[in-house]
XYZ file of C-alpha atoms in Angstrom:
308
model
C 126.242 115.429 89.362
C 127.245 114.596 93.010
C 126.997 110.864 92.753
C 127.609 108.057 89.892
C 126.173 104.713 90.718
C 127.361 101.808 89.205
C 125.655 98.327 88.641
C 127.655 95.492 89.052
C 127.831 91.664 89.026
C 129.184 90.291 92.204
C 131.949 87.984 91.217
C 135.665 88.972 92.076
C 136.193 90.124 88.769
C 133.220 92.014 87.999
C 133.868 94.070 91.218
C 137.210 94.585 90.214
C 136.531 96.146 86.673
C 133.882 98.184 88.534
C 135.965 99.589 91.071
C 138.806 100.286 88.729
C 136.290 102.302 86.571
C 134.879 104.020 89.506
C 138.328 104.851 90.836
C 139.310 106.435 87.679
C 136.082 108.672 87.802
C 136.492 109.868 91.079
C 140.164 111.056 90.411
C 139.329 112.124 87.308
C 135.686 114.300 88.223
C 136.110 114.541 91.892
C 132.749 112.907 92.407
C 131.426 110.146 94.510
C 130.819 106.794 92.561
C 129.183 103.820 94.233
C 128.396 100.265 93.563
C 125.396 98.376 93.523
C 125.633 94.737 93.238
C 123.235 92.334 91.163
C 122.948 88.616 90.553
C 122.592 87.909 86.653
C 120.747 84.894 85.110
C 124.210 84.066 83.912
C 125.693 83.830 87.593
C 122.994 81.849 88.921
C 122.668 79.030 86.414
C 125.967 77.373 86.223
C 125.059 73.685 85.490
C 124.192 74.327 81.619
C 126.601 76.068 78.838
C 125.636 79.501 77.958
C 125.111 78.680 74.455
C 122.260 76.355 75.320
C 120.672 79.015 77.811
C 120.652 82.227 75.794
C 124.429 83.692 75.279
C 125.891 86.715 76.444
C 123.057 88.728 77.479
C 122.685 86.651 80.288
C 125.545 88.577 82.203
C 124.147 92.072 81.219
C 120.254 91.885 81.204
C 119.614 92.544 85.090
C 122.040 95.298 84.878
C 120.375 96.870 82.361
C 116.957 96.715 83.854
C 118.510 98.338 86.977
C 119.455 101.335 84.841
C 116.367 101.606 83.211
C 114.308 101.441 86.661
C 116.664 104.370 87.747
C 118.426 102.344 90.303
C 122.200 103.053 88.336
C 123.542 105.387 85.827
C 125.981 102.535 84.298
C 127.565 99.403 84.236
C 131.020 98.044 83.460
C 131.135 94.970 81.104
C 133.886 92.825 79.903
C 132.972 93.886 76.444
C 133.191 90.371 75.046
C 129.831 89.754 77.072
C 128.119 92.780 75.489
C 125.618 92.218 72.770
C 125.483 94.165 69.578
C 122.126 95.850 70.140
C 121.135 97.858 73.091
C 117.608 98.549 74.928
C 116.043 101.741 74.138
C 117.398 104.489 76.740
C 120.673 102.789 77.239
C 124.219 103.291 75.178
C 127.684 101.812 74.694
C 129.623 105.127 76.349
C 132.897 104.079 76.007
C 135.381 101.256 75.581
C 138.568 101.772 77.891
C 141.757 100.834 77.305
C 142.227 96.898 76.390
C 144.122 94.241 78.518
C 145.978 91.640 76.543
C 143.379 89.762 74.531
C 145.158 86.254 74.390
C 143.610 83.176 75.556
C 145.691 81.115 78.305
C 145.820 77.488 79.436
C 146.192 76.889 83.609
C 147.449 73.553 84.897
C 148.991 72.157 87.957
C 150.822 69.380 86.022
C 151.585 70.389 82.242
C 153.369 73.224 81.056
C 151.647 73.776 77.633
C 149.307 72.289 74.994
C 151.240 69.727 73.623
C 152.503 68.500 77.052
C 148.895 67.382 77.894
C 148.468 63.562 77.825
C 146.271 61.970 75.171
C 142.398 62.297 76.130
C 143.374 65.112 78.710
C 140.177 66.859 80.323
C 140.296 70.342 79.478
C 138.039 72.802 81.117
C 135.968 75.631 79.071
C 132.490 76.665 78.455
C 133.397 78.306 74.969
C 132.389 76.994 72.112
C 134.905 78.917 70.121
C 138.034 78.002 72.377
C 136.641 74.137 71.868
C 136.553 74.365 68.191
C 140.064 75.586 68.118
C 141.647 73.378 70.823
C 140.332 70.324 68.662
C 142.064 71.307 65.266
C 145.247 71.806 67.725
C 144.661 68.382 69.392
C 141.738 66.175 68.286
C 142.275 63.752 70.878
C 141.224 66.286 74.032
C 138.425 65.660 76.079
C 136.713 69.065 76.331
C 134.299 69.548 79.112
C 132.083 72.336 79.949
C 133.211 74.647 82.706
C 131.103 77.512 84.377
C 131.541 79.372 87.484
C 133.658 82.300 88.258
C 137.546 82.533 87.798
C 138.568 81.580 91.212
C 135.993 78.696 91.478
C 137.178 77.162 87.948
C 140.902 77.107 89.375
C 139.475 75.458 92.465
C 138.168 72.832 90.318
C 141.612 72.332 88.618
C 143.593 72.206 91.562
C 140.893 69.431 93.168
C 142.109 67.405 89.782
C 138.688 67.462 88.210
C 140.633 68.659 84.785
C 144.016 68.341 83.728
C 143.643 72.320 82.203
C 141.458 74.971 81.989
C 141.313 77.778 79.576
C 140.752 81.590 80.542
C 141.108 84.966 79.252
C 144.660 86.168 79.938
C 143.039 89.702 80.867
C 141.037 88.299 83.790
C 144.135 86.325 85.055
C 146.122 89.491 84.836
C 143.576 91.862 86.372
C 143.341 89.509 89.450
C 146.621 88.931 89.884
C 146.319 85.293 89.559
C 149.081 84.206 87.406
C 150.922 82.495 90.119
C 147.517 80.567 91.166
C 148.610 77.214 89.676
C 151.894 75.908 88.932
C 151.946 76.113 84.806
C 150.420 79.131 82.765
C 150.991 78.834 78.952
C 149.583 81.802 76.872
C 148.332 80.963 73.463
C 149.436 82.826 70.425
C 146.663 84.494 68.444
C 147.478 81.996 65.506
C 146.989 79.083 68.025
C 143.732 80.517 69.526
C 142.013 83.159 68.168
C 140.040 85.448 70.905
C 136.534 86.452 71.224
C 135.412 89.671 69.721
C 136.161 92.420 72.161
C 138.276 89.780 74.720
C 140.240 91.846 77.045
C 138.502 95.238 76.819
C 135.745 96.887 79.270
C 132.587 98.163 77.874
C 131.052 100.928 79.757
C 127.011 100.822 79.200
C 124.970 103.815 80.748
C 121.804 105.619 80.266
C 121.843 107.493 77.205
C 121.799 111.119 79.068
C 124.290 113.816 77.936
C 125.082 114.540 81.813
C 126.276 110.867 82.173
C 128.035 110.443 78.759
C 130.151 113.599 79.201
C 131.244 112.290 82.291
C 132.130 108.878 80.748
C 133.750 110.252 77.779
C 137.413 110.304 79.752
C 137.196 106.488 79.617
C 137.334 106.289 75.847
C 140.581 104.864 74.485
C 140.597 105.438 70.630
C 142.657 102.306 70.152
C 140.567 99.879 71.712
C 137.621 101.391 70.205
C 139.446 100.653 66.443
C 140.037 97.137 67.292
C 136.773 96.500 68.889
C 134.706 98.013 66.037
C 136.308 95.588 63.585
C 135.548 92.780 66.019
C 132.034 93.355 66.971
C 131.063 94.644 63.202
C 131.906 91.247 62.239
C 130.117 89.202 64.840
C 127.130 91.758 64.312
C 127.226 90.930 60.430
C 127.195 87.044 60.744
C 124.454 87.391 63.348
C 126.706 85.368 65.378
C 127.470 85.226 69.078
C 128.728 82.913 72.037
C 126.272 80.578 71.074
C 128.222 79.681 67.653
C 132.105 78.885 67.635
C 133.697 82.211 66.254
C 136.838 84.102 67.112
C 137.826 87.359 65.753
C 140.768 89.627 66.827
C 142.020 92.990 65.509
C 145.629 94.222 66.501
C 146.665 97.538 65.936
C 150.151 98.164 65.431
C 151.487 101.749 64.615
C 149.688 102.377 61.275
C 148.527 98.744 60.248
C 145.790 96.428 61.720
C 146.330 92.628 61.716
C 142.968 90.908 61.790
C 142.615 87.074 62.464
C 139.197 85.604 61.948
C 137.739 81.765 62.220
C 134.546 80.045 62.393
C 133.152 76.805 62.113
C 131.686 73.646 63.790
C 132.152 72.877 67.614
C 134.127 69.379 67.039
C 136.823 71.468 64.684
C 135.963 69.366 61.732
C 135.231 72.217 59.335
C 136.138 75.728 59.609
C 136.772 78.831 57.915
C 139.848 80.942 58.888
C 141.320 84.223 57.332
C 144.434 86.380 58.314
C 144.738 89.811 56.660
C 146.551 92.981 57.113
C 145.013 96.319 56.727
C 145.763 100.067 56.889
C 144.796 102.029 60.188
C 142.395 104.284 58.320
C 140.550 101.302 56.598
C 139.018 100.137 60.015
C 135.480 101.902 59.584
C 133.622 99.206 57.345
C 136.237 96.408 57.606
C 134.483 94.297 59.907
C 131.439 94.092 57.821
C 133.504 93.648 54.527
C 135.705 90.583 56.292
C 131.986 89.040 57.507
C 130.994 89.150 53.987
C 133.932 87.553 52.368
C 133.067 84.659 55.149
C 129.508 84.574 54.023
C 130.788 84.050 50.305
C 132.942 81.287 51.569
C 129.735 79.531 53.182
C 129.670 80.797 56.770
C 126.084 80.730 57.038
C 125.262 77.389 56.261
C 128.353 76.473 58.617
C 126.652 78.599 61.564
C 123.310 77.020 60.966
C 125.195 73.587 60.935
C 127.029 74.472 64.015
C 123.777 75.637 66.156
C 122.172 71.986 65.133
C 125.463 70.260 66.640
C 125.012 72.360 69.896
């Protein structure tokens, strides 16, 4: 192939991600890679929480349709935004090396969570973050915050929020760690990240010539970690419409897994932390989900959906 076309959202972070992958592919294969920008429904509807308008697929559907129409060969997603199932003709071709997966708190006036005043206004659209924040500080006022990373930071600077919560990966990729006065990185015991947070998922047409070109992007460690996380979500049939967090962290020959799910207000939750051998990763996400189901996860998720 002489040219690859990447379908991308037009947000600064999406463009950074697509340009990063394009540059790698050009250097590796010495071919031209071009970006084609699209607006997704998730970029247009900013006044409603994602959980109420359809969840993660809102950021991928238009890009998938562009590939199926023959307008692009691949799309680069934040893997946490990618649903478990793919339309016929498309495939998850690769998962690139993972960036730091933690969540972070940004604030102009407060250096960490404990420094926030009682009733502080916290901006996040994530039910997972809301649930866990309220288990740490039940007095916080969690307010839905949509929009791209820069617009969220702008609202913080204008004083609309005392703090906002973002993925550390996006902050690092855009070099925004000095954009505000204080940045506090949560430990994974404080806030368990979303499944596949920090990883890029490369979705493409299910064609051998394209898949062969994208094989160089696959990172084995990222694949192992995110397989556990995505299998857990898939088995529970959950997504960003319900409060679920799971993170698998590979260290040498062991994988440390943290998982949580519960009600959006943090009043009830199930939480587990485990350590497994690296060679046990293949079916562990499904096994862990079944342990959660035995502890009442399905009922808890149904109740969470009603609360939403």
